Amino acid sequence: MKIIVGLGNPGNNYSLTKHNFGFWIIDNLVKQSSLKYKLGKGDYVYAKNNEYIFVKPTTYMNNSGIAVNQILNYYDTLLIDDIIVIYDDIDINLGKIKFKSKGSDGGHNGIKSIIQHIKTDYFNRLKIGIATSMQMRPSEKYVLKPFPKKYNNLIDEVINKSVEGINFYLKNGIEKSMNNFN
């Protein structure tokens, strides 16, 4: 079984913000699989089939590690290798995605929380670029605002490319995904 976690902030106030790119991709994967969300045994909602668990933490971004740790504890037969985290990255241009097998938090508080809670930075990730030509500093303000409408087509392309990337990853693993999509 594989766990696919999309990061974002809960609530309608944040649903259209750049920081919720992970949620958008999880929502598309869940819809594609004709699944429905259920409340998890912790701070998350999930949709599940025989092979995959799609997860959205219900904590705020900065506490994402709480939900990831709860999932790993609940499904105690799963390993860190069975998880991939999808999240926005302000250091990558909008339109680009990047698979990664390990690394630091890169200043992303959601990833920092996950590393703290699961006590390792060795987990697979799909980073979604959100950098534009707009003023991006302070980053806390930039990530909590929606993209201007002129980016809507590009956002749809990125979501589709990311869904394709995750489906490829689930069949082929992280190394082939990095070679194919980065």
N, CA, C and O atoms as a DFTB+ gen file, in Angstrom:
728 C
 N C O
     1  1       0.847      -1.183       0.000
     2  2       0.000       0.000       0.000
     3  2       0.891       1.244       0.000
     4  3       1.912       1.284       0.687
     5  1       0.500       2.250      -0.770
     6  2       1.222       3.523      -0.831
     7  2       0.329       4.625      -0.270
     8  3      -0.892       4.596      -0.425
     9  1       0.970       5.603       0.389
    10  2       0.264       6.765       0.921
    11  2       0.690       7.990       0.118
    12  3       1.880       8.282      -0.003
    13  1      -0.278       8.692      -0.421
    14  2      -0.017       9.914      -1.179
    15  2      -0.625      11.056      -0.378
    16  3      -1.843      11.125      -0.211
    17  1       0.230      11.958       0.121
    18  2      -0.202      13.057       0.972
    19  2      -0.059      14.369       0.208
    20  3       1.015      14.679      -0.308
    21  1      -1.123      15.124       0.137
    22  2      -1.074      16.460      -0.451
    23  2      -1.157      17.485       0.661
    24  3      -2.032      17.399       1.523
    25  1      -0.249      18.459       0.651
    26  2      -0.242      19.474       1.705
    27  2      -1.053      20.700       1.300
    28  3      -1.140      21.055       0.125
    29  1      -1.644      21.336       2.312
    30  2      -2.425      22.550       2.124
    31  2      -2.959      22.999       3.465
    32  3      -2.619      22.434       4.505
    33  1      -3.785      24.004       3.434
    34  2      -4.448      24.505       4.641
    35  2      -5.934      24.204       4.541
    36  3      -6.515      24.321       3.462
    37  1      -6.562      23.817       5.655
    38  2      -7.997      23.517       5.631
    39  2      -8.836      24.790       5.567
    40  3      -8.377      25.871       5.937
    41  1     -10.063      24.645       5.095
    42  2     -11.012      25.754       5.129
    43  2     -11.132      26.504       3.823
    44  3     -10.203      26.538       3.016
    45  1     -12.292      27.106       3.630
    46  2     -12.583      27.848       2.401
    47  2     -11.699      29.073       2.221
    48  3     -11.443      29.485       1.089
    49  1     -11.228      29.664       3.315
    50  2     -10.368      30.856       3.222
    51  2      -9.094      30.566       2.440
    52  3      -8.533      31.461       1.808
    53  1      -8.635      29.311       2.480
    54  2      -7.353      28.949       1.879
    55  2      -7.475      28.118       0.611
    56  3      -6.470      27.868      -0.055
    57  1      -8.677      27.688       0.261
    58  2      -8.841      26.689      -0.795
    59  2      -8.241      27.092      -2.142
    60  3      -7.814      26.227      -2.907
    61  1      -8.203      28.370      -2.439
    62  2      -7.673      28.819      -3.738
    63  2      -6.255      29.381      -3.655
    64  3      -5.752      29.923      -4.639
    65  1      -5.605      29.260      -2.498
    66  2      -4.269      29.846      -2.345
    67  2      -3.183      28.932      -2.908
    68  3      -3.374      27.723      -3.040
    69  1      -2.052      29.528      -3.232
    70  2      -0.921      28.797      -3.804
    71  2      -0.453      27.668      -2.886
    72  3       0.012      26.630      -3.358
    73  1      -0.577      27.871      -1.588
    74  2      -0.123      26.890      -0.602
    75  2      -0.947      25.600      -0.650
    76  3      -0.560      24.598      -0.051
    77  1      -2.077      25.619      -1.357
    78  2      -2.956      24.452      -1.409
    79  2      -2.783      23.602      -2.665
    80  3      -3.638      22.770      -2.969
    81  1      -1.698      23.799      -3.390
    82  2      -1.453      23.043      -4.619
    83  2      -1.475      21.536      -4.344
    84  3      -2.000      20.773      -5.156
    85  1      -0.925      21.107      -3.235
    86  2      -0.937      19.690      -2.884
    87  2      -2.348      19.142      -2.762
    88  3      -2.629      18.029      -3.205
    89  1      -3.240      19.930      -2.155
    90  2      -4.646      19.534      -2.026
    91  2      -5.294      19.395      -3.408
    92  3      -6.038      18.447      -3.657
    93  1      -5.002      20.353      -4.309
    94  2      -5.616      20.327      -5.641
    95  2      -5.263      19.036      -6.370
    96  3      -6.104      18.444      -7.046
    97  1      -4.025      18.611      -6.229
    98  2      -3.571      17.408      -6.926
    99  2      -4.198      16.162      -6.293
   100  3      -4.638      15.261      -7.007
   101  1      -4.238      16.107      -4.964
   102  2      -4.888      14.980      -4.281
   103  2      -6.366      14.914      -4.681
   104  3      -6.885      13.834      -4.962
   105  1      -7.035      16.053      -4.708
   106  2      -8.446      16.077      -5.107
   107  2      -8.632      15.486      -6.507
   108  3      -9.589      14.750      -6.747
   109  1      -7.725      15.803      -7.422
   110  2      -7.806      15.267      -8.784
   111  2      -7.555      13.763      -8.809
   112  3      -8.235      13.034      -9.531
   113  1      -6.592      13.297      -8.033
   114  2      -6.307      11.859      -7.961
   115  2      -7.493      11.095      -7.370
   116  3      -7.836      10.013      -7.848
   117  1      -8.116      11.653      -6.334
   118  2      -9.273      11.019      -5.695
   119  2     -10.444      10.966      -6.677
   120  3     -11.125       9.946      -6.787
   121  1     -10.671      12.070      -7.385
   122  2     -11.754      12.124      -8.373
   123  2     -11.498      11.114      -9.495
   124  3     -12.408      10.396      -9.909
   125  1     -10.257      11.064      -9.982
   126  2      -9.860      10.142     -11.050
   127  2     -10.114       8.682     -10.631
   128  3     -10.469       7.843     -11.459
   129  1      -9.928       8.399      -9.348
   130  2     -10.110       7.041      -8.823
   131  2     -11.549       6.774      -8.383
   132  3     -11.849       5.693      -7.877
   133  1     -12.446       7.755      -8.573
   134  2     -13.867       7.645      -8.167
   135  2     -14.014       7.277      -6.691
   136  3     -14.853       6.452      -6.330
   137  1     -13.195       7.891      -5.845
   138  2     -13.242       7.637      -4.409
   139  2     -13.893       8.811      -3.693
   140  3     -14.096       9.872      -4.283
   141  1     -14.220       8.618      -2.421
   142  2     -14.790       9.678      -1.577
   143  2     -13.949       9.798      -0.313
   144  3     -13.435       8.804       0.201
   145  1     -13.815      11.023       0.182
   146  2     -13.071      11.263       1.420
   147  2     -13.850      10.771       2.633
   148  3     -15.080      10.822       2.673
   149  1     -13.101      10.295       3.615
   150  2     -13.653       9.911       4.916
   151  2     -12.788      10.574       5.979
   152  3     -11.647      10.954       5.716
   153  1     -13.341      10.707       7.179
   154  2     -12.552      11.218       8.302
   155  2     -11.541      10.162       8.709
   156  3     -11.873       8.981       8.811
   157  1     -10.300      10.590       8.942
   158  2      -9.253       9.673       9.372
   159  2      -9.224       9.503      10.879
   160  3      -9.959      10.176      11.602
   161  1      -8.384       8.612      11.345
   162  2      -8.179       8.384      12.784
   163  2      -7.118       9.363      13.274
   164  3      -6.072       8.962      13.785
   165  1      -7.400      10.630      13.112
   166  2      -6.446      11.677      13.468
   167  2      -6.796      12.948      12.716
   168  3      -7.945      13.161      12.331
   169  1      -5.794      13.786      12.513
   170  2      -5.992      15.104      11.903
   171  2      -5.842      15.060      10.385
   172  3      -4.971      15.722       9.821
   173  1      -6.698      14.274       9.728
   174  2      -6.646      14.162       8.280
   175  2      -7.946      13.556       7.746
   176  3      -8.704      12.913       8.472
   177  1      -8.172      13.785       6.455
   178  2      -9.202      13.068       5.717
   179  2      -8.473      12.211       4.689
   180  3      -7.353      12.521       4.281
   181  1      -9.133      11.123       4.277
   182  2      -8.470      10.230       3.335
   183  2      -9.491       9.571       2.416
   184  3     -10.685       9.513       2.709
   185  1      -8.981       9.080       1.302
   186  2      -9.751       8.253       0.375
   187  2      -8.847       7.063       0.067
   188  3      -7.639       7.218      -0.116
   189  1      -9.439       5.889       0.012
   190  2      -8.611       4.684      -0.039
   191  2      -9.190       3.670      -1.013
   192  3     -10.407       3.525      -1.127
   193  1      -8.301       2.970      -1.715
   194  2      -8.689       1.777      -2.461
   195  2      -7.761       0.650      -2.014
   196  3      -7.123       0.770      -0.968
   197  1      -7.668      -0.425      -2.764
   198  2      -6.854      -1.567      -2.331
   199  2      -5.349      -1.303      -2.369
   200  3      -4.580      -1.988      -1.696
   201  1      -4.932      -0.316      -3.152
   202  2      -3.502      -0.066      -3.331
   203  2      -3.005       1.241      -2.705
   204  3      -1.851       1.331      -2.285
   205  1      -3.873       2.249      -2.645
   206  2      -3.427       3.592      -2.283
   207  2      -4.314       4.242      -1.234
   208  3      -5.514       3.983      -1.148
   209  1      -3.675       5.102      -0.435
   210  2      -4.403       5.958       0.505
   211  2      -4.041       7.400       0.137
   212  3      -2.876       7.789       0.203
   213  1      -5.035       8.176      -0.246
   214  2      -4.848       9.587      -0.589
   215  2      -5.228      10.410       0.641
   216  3      -6.316      10.241       1.192
   217  1      -4.332      11.298       1.070
   218  2      -4.502      11.975       2.357
   219  2      -4.378      13.490       2.218
   220  3      -3.526      14.005       1.494
   221  1      -5.277      14.197       2.952
   222  2      -5.162      15.643       3.128
   223  2      -5.189      15.918       4.635
   224  3      -6.201      15.663       5.288
   225  1      -4.087      16.436       5.195
   226  2      -4.113      16.806       6.617
   227  2      -5.183      17.866       6.868
   228  3      -5.446      18.710       6.012
   229  1      -5.797      17.813       8.053
   230  2      -6.772      18.841       8.427
   231  2      -6.154      19.852       9.386
   232  3      -6.832      20.757       9.873
   233  1      -4.865      19.687       9.651
   234  2      -4.116      20.686      10.425
   235  2      -3.717      21.808       9.471
   236  3      -3.829      21.663       8.254
   237  1      -3.259      22.908      10.019
   238  2      -2.678      23.928       9.150
   239  2      -1.330      23.439       8.650
   240  3      -0.702      22.571       9.257
   241  1      -0.899      24.007       7.537
   242  2       0.337      23.596       6.858
   243  2       1.486      23.370       7.838
   244  3       2.177      22.355       7.760
   245  1       1.694      24.311       8.760
   246  2       2.853      24.257       9.655
   247  2       2.825      23.076      10.618
   248  3       3.821      22.800      11.287
   249  1       1.682      22.368      10.695
   250  2       1.559      21.190      11.560
   251  2       1.276      19.915      10.763
   252  3       0.740      18.952      11.310
   253  1       1.628      19.902       9.492
   254  2       1.356      18.753       8.621
   255  2       1.954      17.458       9.152
   256  3       1.404      16.380       8.926
   257  1       3.065      17.558       9.851
   258  2       3.745      16.370      10.366
   259  2       2.906      15.583      11.352
   260  3       3.071      14.369      11.470
   261  1       2.011      16.251      12.060
   262  2       1.133      15.575      13.019
   263  2       0.300      14.524      12.277
   264  3       0.247      13.366      12.691
   265  1      -0.346      14.929      11.188
   266  2      -1.195      14.018      10.415
   267  2      -0.376      12.895       9.779
   268  3      -0.791      11.736       9.812
   269  1       0.771      13.221       9.207
   270  2       1.599      12.192       8.564
   271  2       2.038      11.156       9.595
   272  3       2.017       9.956       9.319
   273  1       2.431      11.609      10.769
   274  2       2.836      10.691      11.839
   275  2       1.658       9.821      12.286
   276  3       1.827       8.627      12.528
   277  1       0.470      10.413      12.395
   278  2      -0.724       9.655      12.795
   279  2      -1.052       8.555      11.783
   280  3      -1.421       7.445      12.165
   281  1      -0.918       8.866      10.506
   282  2      -1.196       7.879       9.463
   283  2      -0.202       6.722       9.558
   284  3      -0.590       5.554       9.530
   285  1       1.076       7.058       9.668
   286  2       2.100       6.011       9.762
   287  2       1.909       5.163      11.017
   288  3       2.168       3.960      10.990
   289  1       1.465       5.765      12.107
   290  2       1.199       4.999      13.332
   291  2      -0.040       4.119      13.190
   292  3      -0.053       2.983      13.665
   293  1      -1.075       4.634      12.542
   294  2      -2.310       3.874      12.385
   295  2      -2.095       2.671      11.454
   296  3      -2.518       1.556      11.758
   297  1      -1.439       2.914      10.328
   298  2      -1.114       1.837       9.383
   299  2       0.322       1.386       9.680
   300  3       1.245       1.660       8.913
   301  1       0.485       0.698      10.792
   302  2       1.836       0.427      11.305
   303  2       2.650      -0.557      10.469
   304  3       3.831      -0.768      10.746
   305  1       2.038      -1.163       9.450
   306  2       2.816      -2.033       8.561
   307  2       3.475      -1.234       7.433
   308  3       4.313      -1.761       6.702
   309  1       3.096       0.032       7.297
   310  2       3.663       0.863       6.234
   311  2       5.007       1.442       6.668
   312  3       5.251       1.680       7.851
   313  1       5.853       1.657       5.696
   314  2       7.183       2.222       5.935
   315  2       7.247       3.634       5.372
   316  3       6.379       4.049       4.605
   317  1       8.277       4.361       5.758
   318  2       8.506       5.706       5.207
   319  2       8.596       5.638       3.675
   320  3       8.177       6.565       2.982
   321  1       9.146       4.533       3.156
   322  2       9.272       4.353       1.698
   323  2       7.925       4.287       0.992
   324  3       7.854       4.458      -0.225
   325  1       6.855       4.040       1.745
   326  2       5.521       3.900       1.164
   327  2       4.794       5.230       1.023
   328  3       3.630       5.260       0.623
   329  1       5.465       6.325       1.347
   330  2       4.802       7.622       1.381
   331  2       5.422       8.572       0.356
   332  3       6.629       8.543       0.116
   333  1       4.584       9.407      -0.239
   334  2       5.062      10.537      -1.044
   335  2       4.243      11.755      -0.638
   336  3       3.029      11.667      -0.451
   337  1       4.920      12.890      -0.502
   338  2       4.286      14.140      -0.086
   339  2       4.319      15.114      -1.263
   340  3       5.366      15.329      -1.875
   341  1       3.164      15.698      -1.572
   342  2       3.028      16.655      -2.680
   343  2       2.832      18.040      -2.071
   344  3       1.940      18.241      -1.246
   345  1       3.669      18.993      -2.478
   346  2       3.571      20.332      -1.895
   347  2       4.124      21.404      -2.822
   348  3       4.863      21.120      -3.765
   349  1       3.747      22.642      -2.529
   350  2       4.174      23.807      -3.300
   351  2       5.616      24.175      -2.957
   352  3       6.057      23.987      -1.823
   353  1       6.354      24.705      -3.948
   354  2       7.731      25.146      -3.720
   355  2       7.940      26.501      -4.392
   356  3       7.848      26.627      -5.613
   357  1       8.219      27.496      -3.578
   358  2       8.377      28.879      -4.058
   359  2       9.696      29.088      -4.819
   360  3       9.875      30.112      -5.478
   361  1      10.610      28.125      -4.729
   362  2      11.901      28.237      -5.413
   363  2      11.901      27.578      -6.789
   364  3      12.936      27.536      -7.454
   365  1      10.752      27.064      -7.219
   366  2      10.625      26.447      -8.537
   367  2       9.556      27.227      -9.298
   368  3       8.515      27.575      -8.740
   369  1       9.823      27.499     -10.575
   370  2       8.885      28.271     -11.394
   371  2       7.577      27.530     -11.609
   372  3       7.554      26.310     -11.767
   373  1       6.487      28.290     -11.612
   374  2       5.172      27.745     -11.935
   375  2       5.268      27.083     -13.308
   376  3       5.790      27.670     -14.256
   377  1       4.763      25.866     -13.401
   378  2       4.856      25.102     -14.645
   379  2       5.811      23.931     -14.519
   380  3       5.760      22.996     -15.318
   381  1       6.677      23.975     -13.529
   382  2       7.680      22.912     -13.315
   383  2       7.286      22.063     -12.106
   384  3       6.732      22.567     -11.130
   385  1       7.581      20.778     -12.191
   386  2       7.432      19.882     -11.052
   387  2       8.750      19.142     -10.862
   388  3       9.534      18.999     -11.801
   389  1       8.986      18.674      -9.634
   390  2      10.263      18.006      -9.355
   391  2      10.060      16.905      -8.313
   392  3       9.612      17.159      -7.195
   393  1      10.398      15.688      -8.706
   394  2      10.396      14.581      -7.755
   395  2      11.714      14.587      -6.992
   396  3      12.758      14.948      -7.534
   397  1      11.650      14.183      -5.730
   398  2      12.842      14.161      -4.881
   399  2      12.687      13.027      -3.869
   400  3      11.582      12.759      -3.396
   401  1      13.794      12.363      -3.541
   402  2      13.716      11.206      -2.641
   403  2      14.076      11.528      -1.195
   404  3      13.792      10.735      -0.298
   405  1      14.687      12.661      -0.963
   406  2      15.052      13.038       0.407
   407  2      15.551      14.472       0.387
   408  3      15.686      15.068      -0.681
   409  1      15.828      15.033       1.565
   410  2      16.416      16.356       1.614
   411  2      15.869      17.205       2.743
   412  3      14.990      16.791       3.498
   413  1      16.410      18.391       2.832
   414  2      16.013      19.314       3.905
   415  2      14.612      19.853       3.621
   416  3      13.997      19.530       2.605
   417  1      14.128      20.679       4.540
   418  2      12.799      21.274       4.361
   419  2      12.802      22.426       3.368
   420  3      11.738      22.843       2.911
   421  1      13.979      22.949       3.023
   422  2      14.072      24.038       2.054
   423  2      13.293      25.273       2.455
   424  3      12.890      26.061       1.599
   425  1      13.075      25.451       3.761
   426  2      12.328      26.609       4.242
   427  2      10.821      26.418       4.215
   428  3      10.080      27.343       4.548
   429  1      10.351      25.235       3.824
   430  2       8.907      24.963       3.772
   431  2       8.461      24.417       5.129
   432  3       8.909      23.351       5.553
   433  1       7.578      25.152       5.805
   434  2       7.190      24.786       7.170
   435  2       6.401      23.479       7.256
   436  3       6.480      22.785       8.270
   437  1       5.652      23.134       6.228
   438  2       4.940      21.857       6.215
   439  2       5.918      20.689       6.196
   440  3       5.738      19.706       6.915
   441  1       6.951      20.803       5.372
   442  2       7.979      19.752       5.287
   443  2       8.805      19.726       6.572
   444  3       9.167      18.654       7.058
   445  1       9.097      20.890       7.115
   446  2       9.816      20.965       8.397
   447  2       9.057      20.200       9.482
   448  3       9.660      19.460      10.259
   449  1       7.744      20.377       9.534
   450  2       6.904      19.689      10.513
   451  2       6.937      18.171      10.294
   452  3       7.025      17.405      11.254
   453  1       6.866      17.742       9.036
   454  2       6.909      16.301       8.745
   455  2       8.248      15.708       9.186
   456  3       8.281      14.658       9.827
   457  1       9.334      16.369       8.848
   458  2      10.666      15.883       9.246
   459  2      10.761      15.776      10.767
   460  3      11.284      14.792      11.290
   461  1      10.256      16.784      11.475
   462  2      10.293      16.753      12.947
   463  2       9.477      15.594      13.508
   464  3       9.917      14.919      14.439
   465  1       8.292      15.360      12.950
   466  2       7.389      14.347      13.512
   467  2       7.764      12.911      13.146
   468  3       7.604      12.004      13.963
   469  1       8.260      12.698      11.929
   470  2       8.613      11.319      11.563
   471  2      10.109      11.058      11.757
   472  3      10.591       9.946      11.537
   473  1      10.827      12.091      12.169
   474  2      12.244      11.997      12.561
   475  2      13.172      11.515      11.443
   476  3      14.152      10.813      11.692
   477  1      12.848      11.899      10.224
   478  2      13.734      11.622       9.094
   479  2      13.383      12.555       7.942
   480  3      12.250      13.020       7.824
   481  1      14.378      12.819       7.094
   482  2      14.110      13.583       5.871
   483  2      14.207      12.663       4.647
   484  3      14.267      13.136       3.512
   485  1      14.222      11.355       4.886
   486  2      14.263      10.368       3.817
   487  2      12.843       9.919       3.473
   488  3      12.411       8.832       3.857
   489  1      12.134      10.767       2.750
   490  2      10.818      10.388       2.236
   491  2      10.648      11.046       0.870
   492  3      11.207      12.109       0.601
   493  1       9.865      10.392       0.016
   494  2       9.665      10.862      -1.352
   495  2       8.756      12.078      -1.383
   496  3       7.854      12.237      -0.560
   497  1       9.029      12.935      -2.367
   498  2       8.278      14.182      -2.504
   499  2       8.031      14.503      -3.963
   500  3       8.783      14.093      -4.846
   501  1       6.961      15.245      -4.197
   502  2       6.732      15.885      -5.480
   503  2       6.541      17.361      -5.183
   504  3       5.553      17.772      -4.574
   505  1       7.516      18.150      -5.630
   506  2       7.502      19.596      -5.404
   507  2       6.854      20.269      -6.615
   508  3       7.203      19.987      -7.761
   509  1       5.913      21.156      -6.340
   510  2       5.174      21.853      -7.381
   511  2       5.608      23.321      -7.388
   512  3       5.426      24.028      -6.397
   513  1       6.173      23.772      -8.489
   514  2       6.633      25.146      -8.583
   515  2       5.489      26.144      -8.524
   516  3       4.461      25.965      -9.177
   517  1       5.679      27.209      -7.725
   518  2       4.658      28.271      -7.641
   519  2       5.263      29.658      -7.887
   520  3       4.574      30.667      -7.742
   521  1       6.550      29.710      -8.258
   522  2       7.202      31.008      -8.472
   523  2       6.694      31.660      -9.758
   524  3       6.561      31.011     -10.796
   525  1       6.415      32.953      -9.660
   526  2       5.973      33.736     -10.819
   527  2       6.802      35.021     -10.853
   528  3       7.718      35.202     -10.050
   529  1       6.474      35.891     -11.776
   530  2       7.181      37.179     -11.862
   531  2       6.643      38.183     -10.848
   532  3       7.131      39.311     -10.767
   533  1       5.635      37.774     -10.074
   534  2       5.044      38.665      -9.068
   535  2       5.995      38.827      -7.883
   536  3       6.944      38.058      -7.727
   537  1       5.732      39.827      -7.058
   538  2       6.481      40.021      -5.812
   539  2       6.239      38.802      -4.916
   540  3       5.100      38.518      -4.543
   541  1       7.317      38.083      -4.572
   542  2       7.147      36.841      -3.810
   543  2       7.612      36.950      -2.359
   544  3       7.569      35.967      -1.619
   545  1       8.044      38.109      -1.959
   546  2       8.480      38.266      -0.573
   547  2       7.621      39.322       0.096
   548  3       7.310      40.320      -0.553
   549  1       7.219      39.173       1.337
   550  2       7.510      38.002       2.167
   551  2       6.741      36.773       1.664
   552  3       5.581      36.868       1.262
   553  1       7.409      35.636       1.696
   554  2       6.828      34.410       1.140
   555  2       5.542      33.998       1.857
   556  3       4.660      33.401       1.240
   557  1       5.422      34.309       3.159
   558  2       4.211      33.946       3.916
   559  2       2.974      34.589       3.294
   560  3       1.901      33.985       3.273
   561  1       3.123      35.797       2.796
   562  2       1.987      36.487       2.162
   563  2       1.729      35.929       0.762
   564  3       0.581      35.716       0.373
   565  1       2.809      35.694       0.007
   566  2       2.696      35.212      -1.373
   567  2       1.952      33.874      -1.428
   568  3       1.036      33.713      -2.234
   569  1       2.336      32.912      -0.580
   570  2       1.761      31.563      -0.653
   571  2       0.305      31.521      -0.195
   572  3      -0.426      30.590      -0.532
   573  1      -0.116      32.525       0.572
   574  2      -1.486      32.533       1.102
   575  2      -2.439      33.385       0.267
   576  3      -3.518      33.759       0.726
   577  1      -2.024      33.689      -0.973
   578  2      -2.885      34.412      -1.914
   579  2      -3.146      33.525      -3.129
   580  3      -2.307      32.697      -3.485
   581  1      -4.301      33.695      -3.762
   582  2      -4.564      32.942      -5.000
   583  2      -3.673      33.442      -6.140
   584  3      -3.158      34.559      -6.094
   585  1      -3.500      32.604      -7.156
   586  2      -2.828      33.043      -8.376
   587  2      -3.770      33.983      -9.121
   588  3      -4.986      33.795      -9.071
   589  1      -3.231      35.000      -9.817
   590  2      -4.088      35.805     -10.701
   591  2      -4.681      34.908     -11.795
   592  3      -4.084      33.898     -12.168
   593  1      -5.855      35.282     -12.302
   594  2      -6.574      34.477     -13.292
   595  2      -5.744      34.167     -14.536
   596  3      -5.955      33.138     -15.178
   597  1      -4.805      35.045     -14.881
   598  2      -4.009      34.819     -16.094
   599  2      -3.191      33.520     -16.026
   600  3      -2.710      33.041     -17.053
   601  1      -3.034      32.958     -14.843
   602  2      -2.276      31.714     -14.687
   603  2      -3.156      30.461     -14.689
   604  3      -2.630      29.353     -14.578
   605  1      -4.476      30.604     -14.811
   606  2      -5.384      29.457     -14.683
   607  2      -5.069      28.303     -15.631
   608  3      -5.080      27.144     -15.216
   609  1      -4.784      28.610     -16.917
   610  2      -4.476      27.529     -17.874
   611  2      -3.203      26.799     -17.484
   612  3      -3.139      25.572     -17.563
   613  1      -2.184      27.548     -17.064
   614  2      -0.924      26.936     -16.650
   615  2      -1.123      26.082     -15.392
   616  3      -0.536      25.006     -15.272
   617  1      -1.934      26.552     -14.475
   618  2      -2.228      25.783     -13.249
   619  2      -2.893      24.462     -13.613
   620  3      -2.531      23.418     -13.070
   621  1      -3.859      24.495     -14.524
   622  2      -4.521      23.257     -14.968
   623  2      -3.508      22.300     -15.591
   624  3      -3.558      21.096     -15.341
   625  1      -2.582      22.832     -16.406
   626  2      -1.538      22.001     -17.013
   627  2      -0.669      21.350     -15.941
   628  3      -0.338      20.168     -16.035
   629  1      -0.298      22.132     -14.914
   630  2       0.549      21.615     -13.836
   631  2      -0.182      20.524     -13.051
   632  3       0.410      19.502     -12.704
   633  1      -1.450      20.742     -12.776
   634  2      -2.226      19.717     -12.058
   635  2      -2.253      18.430     -12.877
   636  3      -2.018      17.348     -12.338
   637  1      -2.536      18.537     -14.175
   638  2      -2.581      17.353     -15.041
   639  2      -1.218      16.662     -15.117
   640  3      -1.136      15.435     -15.047
   641  1      -0.156      17.448     -15.260
   642  2       1.208      16.901     -15.316
   643  2       1.561      16.219     -13.991
   644  3       2.213      15.174     -13.989
   645  1       1.139      16.795     -12.878
   646  2       1.425      16.235     -11.553
   647  2       0.658      14.932     -11.326
   648  3       1.208      13.970     -10.789
   649  1      -0.607      14.904     -11.733
   650  2      -1.403      13.681     -11.625
   651  2      -0.761      12.580     -12.473
   652  3      -0.641      11.438     -12.031
   653  1      -0.354      12.931     -13.686
   654  2       0.351      11.982     -14.553
   655  2       1.646      11.516     -13.876
   656  3       1.984      10.332     -13.910
   657  1       2.365      12.464     -13.261
   658  2       3.616      12.140     -12.571
   659  2       3.406      11.195     -11.399
   660  3       4.171      10.247     -11.218
   661  1       2.378      11.447     -10.606
   662  2       2.093      10.575      -9.449
   663  2       1.689       9.184      -9.933
   664  3       2.136       8.182      -9.374
   665  1       0.853       9.113     -10.957
   666  2       0.462       7.799     -11.496
   667  2       1.688       7.040     -12.022
   668  3       1.797       5.828     -11.834
   669  1       2.594       7.746     -12.670
   670  2       3.844       7.135     -13.144
   671  2       4.681       6.660     -11.956
   672  3       5.193       5.541     -11.963
   673  1       4.818       7.506     -10.941
   674  2       5.578       7.172      -9.722
   675  2       5.017       5.912      -9.052
   676  3       5.781       5.045      -8.628
   677  1       3.705       5.808      -8.958
   678  2       3.086       4.667      -8.277
   679  2       3.382       3.347      -8.991
   680  3       3.387       2.286      -8.367
   681  1       3.626       3.416     -10.290
   682  2       3.938       2.202     -11.054
   683  2       5.445       1.971     -11.198
   684  3       5.883       0.828     -11.328
   685  1       6.242       3.046     -11.176
   686  2       7.661       2.937     -11.539
   687  2       8.656       3.347     -10.459
   688  3       9.852       3.097     -10.609
   689  1       8.194       3.973      -9.372
   690  2       9.109       4.358      -8.298
   691  2       9.741       5.731      -8.483
   692  3       9.542       6.405      -9.494
   693  1      10.508       6.120      -7.471
   694  2      11.051       7.487      -7.409
   695  2      12.170       7.740      -8.419
   696  3      12.204       8.801      -9.042
   697  1      13.088       6.781      -8.592
   698  2      14.230       7.006      -9.501
   699  2      13.763       7.272     -10.928
   700  3      14.185       8.245     -11.553
   701  1      12.891       6.405     -11.442
   702  2      12.389       6.588     -12.815
   703  2      11.560       7.866     -12.919
   704  3      11.578       8.536     -13.952
   705  1      10.836       8.205     -11.853
   706  2      10.024       9.430     -11.870
   707  2      10.924      10.663     -11.947
   708  3      10.641      11.603     -12.690
   709  1      12.019      10.648     -11.167
   710  2      12.957      11.784     -11.224
   711  2      13.544      11.904     -12.624
   712  3      13.641      13.007     -13.162
   713  1      13.935      10.784     -13.217
   714  2      14.526      10.805     -14.567
   715  2      13.519      11.254     -15.617
   716  3      13.885      11.918     -16.587
   717  1      12.279      10.903     -15.433
   718  2      11.248      11.170     -16.443
   719  2      10.649      12.578     -16.348
   720  3      10.281      13.156     -17.371
   721  1      10.545      13.140     -15.133
   722  2       9.800      14.396     -14.953
   723  2      10.648      15.597     -14.537
   724  3      10.223      16.735     -14.736
   725  1      11.831      15.378     -13.966
   726  2      12.621      16.528     -13.472
   727  2      13.357      17.220     -14.608
   728  3      14.065      18.200     -14.379
